[in-house]
């Protein structure tokens, strides 16, 4: 289970500051090798903090361009029995075009994710970089309700551990389906489900988001 909090602070009509942090809850279940007794360990903790910006350009043929950049200020990761904080080791850059044609709001985007290697006591892990392209479609069903659709194709580069390759380039296609309900002009709630299209992607991810304008 994951919890992510995102803040977008508008400095100018074209420039926003983006701050995002996340934590998670996980349960590790296992059977004692000597007694065959079932047991488990619960973990609740902080995972990451990202900082970035969103730049919105002038419209191009009724399309609004945006550039989003983020860098991971800190990421807390675990390998074998060591948990370690990593600073400024991951960055992402995304370019998108957003448009509107009644009753549809749509966007297309492409991006690049960069990962530096992680050094633990006995391991050096190179996660590999990623590139992706996708699109989103929101159909306005009523003044308060939209139907949200999305599709993305991501390629994850090969991973290495201590210099030895342990994965190939992976194709990760995903489809998403959801809906957003506007409670009022400042508050909205959305539900979303995404489904993986290959063995390299999660089978399904379900999420609930609360949007609040201050």
Coordinates of C-alpha atoms in Angstrom, one line a residue, residues 46-209:
X46 CA 9.1 7.0 4.3
X47 CA 10.1 6.2 0.7
X48 CA 11.0 9.3 -1.2
X49 CA 10.8 13.0 -1.7
X50 CA 10.9 14.7 -5.1
X51 CA 11.3 18.3 -6.1
X52 CA 10.7 19.9 -9.5
X53 CA 8.8 22.3 -11.6
X54 CA 6.2 22.6 -14.4
X55 CA 6.6 25.1 -17.2
X56 CA 3.5 25.8 -19.4
X57 CA 4.2 27.4 -22.8
X58 CA 2.1 29.4 -25.1
X59 CA -0.5 27.5 -27.1
X60 CA 0.4 25.9 -30.4
X61 CA -2.5 25.3 -32.7
X62 CA -4.9 25.0 -29.8
X63 CA -2.5 22.7 -27.9
X64 CA -0.9 23.7 -24.6
X65 CA 2.7 22.5 -24.2
X66 CA 4.1 21.6 -20.8
X67 CA 7.6 20.6 -19.5
X68 CA 7.9 18.8 -16.2
X69 CA 11.2 18.2 -14.5
X70 CA 11.7 16.3 -11.2
X71 CA 14.7 15.2 -9.1
X72 CA 14.7 12.8 -6.2
X73 CA 15.9 14.8 -3.2
X74 CA 16.0 11.6 -1.1
X75 CA 15.1 7.9 -1.8
X76 CA 15.1 5.3 1.0
X77 CA 15.9 1.8 -0.5
X78 CA 16.6 -1.6 0.9
X79 CA 18.9 -4.4 -0.5
X80 CA 19.2 -7.7 1.4
X81 CA 19.5 -6.5 5.1
X82 CA 20.7 -2.9 4.5
X83 CA 18.5 0.1 4.3
X84 CA 20.1 3.3 3.0
X85 CA 19.1 6.8 1.9
X86 CA 20.2 8.0 -1.5
X87 CA 20.3 11.7 -2.5
X88 CA 19.8 13.2 -6.0
X89 CA 20.2 9.8 -7.7
X90 CA 17.1 9.9 -9.9
X91 CA 15.7 12.5 -12.3
X92 CA 12.8 12.6 -14.7
X93 CA 11.9 14.9 -17.6
X94 CA 8.5 14.9 -19.4
X95 CA 7.1 16.9 -22.3
X96 CA 3.4 17.0 -23.0
X97 CA 0.7 18.6 -25.2
X98 CA -2.8 19.1 -23.8
X99 CA -5.9 20.0 -25.8
X100 CA -9.7 20.3 -25.5
X101 CA -12.4 19.4 -27.9
X102 CA -15.9 19.3 -26.4
X103 CA -16.6 17.1 -24.5
X104 CA -13.0 15.7 -24.4
X105 CA -9.8 16.8 -22.7
X106 CA -6.8 15.0 -24.0
X107 CA -3.0 14.9 -23.7
X108 CA 0.0 13.1 -25.2
X109 CA 3.3 12.9 -23.5
X110 CA 6.8 11.4 -23.7
X111 CA 9.5 11.3 -21.0
X112 CA 12.8 10.0 -19.8
X113 CA 13.8 8.7 -16.4
X114 CA 17.5 8.7 -15.3
X115 CA 18.9 6.5 -12.5
X116 CA 22.4 6.7 -11.1
X117 CA 23.8 3.5 -9.6
X118 CA 23.2 2.7 -5.9
X119 CA 26.0 1.5 -3.7
X120 CA 25.3 -0.6 -0.7
X121 CA 27.8 -2.4 1.5
X122 CA 28.2 -5.4 -0.7
X123 CA 26.1 -4.5 -3.7
X124 CA 26.3 -2.0 -6.5
X125 CA 22.9 -1.8 -8.3
X126 CA 22.3 -0.1 -11.7
X127 CA 18.6 0.0 -12.2
X128 CA 18.9 1.3 -15.8
X129 CA 17.1 4.3 -17.3
X130 CA 13.6 4.4 -18.9
X131 CA 11.9 6.1 -21.8
X132 CA 8.1 6.2 -22.2
X133 CA 5.3 7.6 -24.3
X134 CA 1.6 7.8 -23.6
X135 CA -1.7 9.6 -23.7
X136 CA -4.7 10.5 -21.5
X137 CA -8.3 11.1 -22.4
X138 CA -11.0 12.6 -20.1
X139 CA -14.5 12.5 -21.3
X140 CA -16.8 15.0 -19.6
X141 CA -20.0 13.1 -18.8
X142 CA -21.5 15.9 -16.7
X143 CA -20.4 19.2 -15.1
X144 CA -19.1 17.1 -12.1
X145 CA -18.1 13.7 -13.6
X146 CA -15.4 12.7 -16.1
X147 CA -14.4 9.3 -17.4
X148 CA -10.6 9.0 -17.5
X149 CA -8.7 6.7 -19.9
X150 CA -5.0 6.3 -20.4
X151 CA -2.4 4.2 -22.2
X152 CA 1.4 4.1 -21.8
X153 CA 4.3 2.3 -23.3
X154 CA 7.5 2.2 -21.3
X155 CA 10.9 0.7 -21.9
X156 CA 13.1 -0.1 -19.0
X157 CA 16.8 -0.5 -19.8
X158 CA 18.8 -3.5 -18.5
X159 CA 19.7 -3.8 -14.8
X160 CA 23.1 -4.8 -13.4
X161 CA 24.2 -5.9 -10.0
X162 CA 27.9 -5.7 -9.2
X163 CA 28.6 -5.3 -12.9
X164 CA 26.7 -8.4 -14.0
X165 CA 23.6 -8.0 -16.1
X166 CA 20.5 -9.6 -14.6
X167 CA 17.7 -8.3 -16.8
X168 CA 17.2 -7.4 -20.4
X169 CA 15.4 -4.3 -21.8
X170 CA 11.8 -4.6 -20.7
X171 CA 8.7 -3.5 -22.5
X172 CA 6.1 -2.3 -20.0
X173 CA 2.7 -1.4 -21.5
X174 CA -0.1 -0.3 -19.2
X175 CA -3.7 0.7 -19.6
X176 CA -5.7 2.8 -17.1
X177 CA -9.3 3.4 -16.4
X178 CA -10.9 5.8 -13.8
X179 CA -13.3 8.5 -13.0
X180 CA -13.2 11.9 -11.4
X181 CA -15.9 13.6 -9.4
X182 CA -15.8 17.3 -8.7
X183 CA -17.2 18.0 -5.2
X184 CA -16.9 21.8 -5.7
X185 CA -14.7 24.2 -7.6
X186 CA -11.8 23.5 -5.2
X187 CA -12.1 19.8 -4.4
X188 CA -12.3 16.6 -6.5
X189 CA -11.9 12.9 -5.8
X190 CA -10.8 10.3 -8.4
X191 CA -10.6 6.6 -8.5
X192 CA -8.2 4.8 -11.0
X193 CA -7.1 1.3 -11.9
X194 CA -4.1 0.5 -14.2
X195 CA -3.5 -2.9 -15.8
X196 CA -0.2 -4.2 -17.0
X197 CA 0.2 -5.7 -20.5
X198 CA 3.3 -7.8 -20.0
X199 CA 5.0 -10.0 -17.3
X200 CA 7.4 -7.0 -16.6
X201 CA 4.5 -4.8 -15.3
X202 CA 2.2 -5.1 -12.3
X203 CA -1.0 -7.1 -12.9
X204 CA -3.1 -4.2 -11.5
X205 CA -2.8 -1.1 -9.4
X206 CA -5.8 0.6 -7.8
X207 CA -5.7 4.1 -6.4
X208 CA -7.9 6.9 -4.9
X209 CA -6.8 10.5 -5.2

